[in-house]
XYZ file of C-alpha atoms in Angstrom:
177
model
C 0.000 0.000 0.000
C 1.441 3.386 -1.033
C 1.383 6.320 1.336
C -0.385 9.480 0.214
C 1.811 12.441 -0.594
C 1.233 15.249 1.888
C -0.203 18.426 0.380
C 2.189 21.234 -0.448
C 2.277 24.080 2.045
C 0.401 27.208 0.969
C 2.513 29.851 -0.739
C 4.025 32.479 1.512
C 2.253 35.839 1.434
C 4.074 38.483 -0.561
C 6.503 40.577 1.448
C 5.185 44.035 2.192
C 7.461 46.849 1.085
C 7.673 48.579 4.462
C 9.925 51.570 4.292
C 10.124 54.538 6.616
C 6.750 56.149 7.375
C 5.876 58.989 4.998
C 5.247 61.370 7.898
C 9.004 61.520 8.523
C 9.164 63.810 5.479
C 7.324 66.439 7.546
C 10.340 66.831 9.865
C 12.816 69.285 8.372
C 15.985 70.944 9.636
C 15.574 74.611 10.457
C 17.989 75.613 7.681
C 15.603 74.073 5.123
C 12.301 75.028 6.762
C 11.697 78.316 4.912
C 11.988 76.590 1.521
C 9.503 73.911 2.627
C 7.083 76.472 4.061
C 7.131 78.399 0.773
C 5.711 75.296 -0.965
C 2.910 74.672 1.555
C -0.697 75.604 0.790
C -1.673 78.871 2.417
C -2.550 80.472 4.558
C 0.296 79.050 6.631
C -0.390 78.770 10.366
C 2.528 78.583 12.814
C 2.540 77.457 16.405
C 5.258 76.407 18.798
C 5.842 74.567 22.023
C 7.552 71.739 23.840
C 4.821 69.082 23.326
C 6.646 66.845 25.786
C 3.964 64.266 26.560
C 1.370 64.492 23.816
C -2.179 64.528 25.210
C -5.772 65.344 24.283
C -5.303 69.062 24.892
C -2.366 69.177 22.466
C -4.043 67.304 19.633
C -7.281 69.292 19.995
C -5.370 72.568 19.942
C -3.296 71.510 16.927
C -6.405 70.443 15.002
C -8.082 73.774 15.819
C -4.982 75.678 14.701
C -4.802 73.699 11.441
C -8.466 74.441 10.719
C -7.577 78.149 10.532
C -5.556 77.786 7.336
C -4.133 75.660 4.590
C -1.091 74.291 6.465
C 0.180 74.013 10.034
C 3.863 74.424 10.884
C 5.066 73.508 14.385
C 8.200 75.071 15.819
C 9.422 72.651 18.468
C 11.580 73.782 21.389
C 14.855 71.850 21.399
C 15.651 69.966 24.583
C 17.976 72.776 25.713
C 15.344 75.432 25.002
C 12.693 73.415 26.840
C 14.927 73.055 29.913
C 15.312 76.837 30.079
C 11.523 77.231 30.379
C 11.690 76.206 34.033
C 9.389 73.179 33.925
C 11.807 71.148 36.025
C 15.284 69.652 35.660
C 13.953 66.328 34.343
C 11.992 67.916 31.523
C 11.534 67.336 28.743
C 10.838 63.678 29.361
C 10.928 62.860 25.653
C 13.885 63.718 23.416
C 13.304 66.399 20.767
C 13.557 63.841 17.946
C 10.851 61.696 19.522
C 8.641 64.727 20.146
C 9.057 65.813 16.511
C 8.133 62.336 15.277
C 4.946 62.255 17.385
C 3.860 65.644 16.042
C 4.682 64.761 12.440
C 2.504 61.649 12.697
C -0.564 63.830 13.287
C -2.718 64.572 10.268
C -3.185 68.173 11.394
C 0.551 68.920 11.250
C 2.200 69.646 7.889
C 5.757 70.482 8.948
C 7.875 70.280 12.116
C 11.155 72.059 12.729
C 13.132 73.143 15.811
C 14.284 76.311 17.485
C 16.897 76.576 20.229
C 16.150 80.116 21.397
C 13.890 80.890 24.359
C 11.159 82.199 22.028
C 10.321 81.470 18.379
C 10.755 85.107 17.276
C 13.786 84.438 15.078
C 12.181 81.348 13.510
C 8.976 83.285 12.833
C 11.040 85.908 11.010
C 12.643 83.211 8.877
C 9.380 81.430 8.001
C 6.982 84.430 7.795
C 3.700 82.555 8.274
C 0.310 84.204 7.803
C -0.973 83.467 11.307
C 0.773 82.785 14.614
C -1.298 80.754 17.082
C -0.653 80.128 20.772
C -2.537 77.838 23.088
C -3.738 79.291 26.360
C -4.651 82.609 27.828
C -1.764 84.674 26.476
C -2.069 88.428 26.162
C -1.166 88.285 22.486
C -0.742 92.065 22.248
C 2.123 91.846 24.751
C 4.130 89.255 22.793
C 7.106 90.173 20.611
C 5.863 87.453 18.243
C 2.660 89.422 17.614
C 4.511 92.645 16.819
C 6.787 90.746 14.418
C 3.824 89.096 12.670
C 2.115 92.457 12.228
C 5.280 93.906 10.635
C 4.515 91.953 7.436
C 0.735 91.931 7.685
C 0.406 88.672 9.599
C -1.853 88.075 12.575
C -1.596 86.425 15.987
C -4.309 84.564 17.884
C -4.681 82.651 21.162
C -6.758 79.460 21.214
C -8.030 78.517 24.688
C -6.544 75.427 26.317
C -8.720 72.354 26.709
C -9.594 72.429 30.420
C -8.069 69.688 32.537
C -5.160 68.823 30.244
C -1.609 69.857 31.069
C 1.659 67.976 30.652
C 2.940 69.331 33.965
C -0.201 68.134 35.782
C -0.038 64.781 33.984
C 3.600 64.245 35.003
C 2.729 65.185 38.593
C -0.165 62.676 38.587
C 2.006 59.888 37.138
C 4.554 60.477 39.866
C 1.817 60.190 42.491
C 1.854 63.833 43.500
């Protein structure tokens, strides 16, 4: 009696061509940022911050900012700049490259670049967006950023924070404080 030949194994699925995520293209060095911004659909909206531990308040604010124009550019504080803001010696918790990657992955964000100064004034002057947006209860008239924006016909606007969401409060809660 002859033994039956076992069936052939099914063919292997085709290999997926997984390269780097496309959103990495949204992260650009500061030296190249102005050229990238010039190609973005307008009006160009600019905001800035540390965005250390991304939370609901951040993503809501960024989506609201993006809805004000054709493109959203985020100026990210470098680690050194963030440390000078006085949020604590252990901050930022996430490295600037990781923070940039998280922001770039958001659909509301079109471009991410860095600034090392204490404020984004110099970067704003290099990029010349149409609208500068801050989250929170800033007195926009008192900011140097607003005066700079107005020098070329741009505007500045504060978008209220989402109540109950703060990275500092979140870090305090995680640490049991």
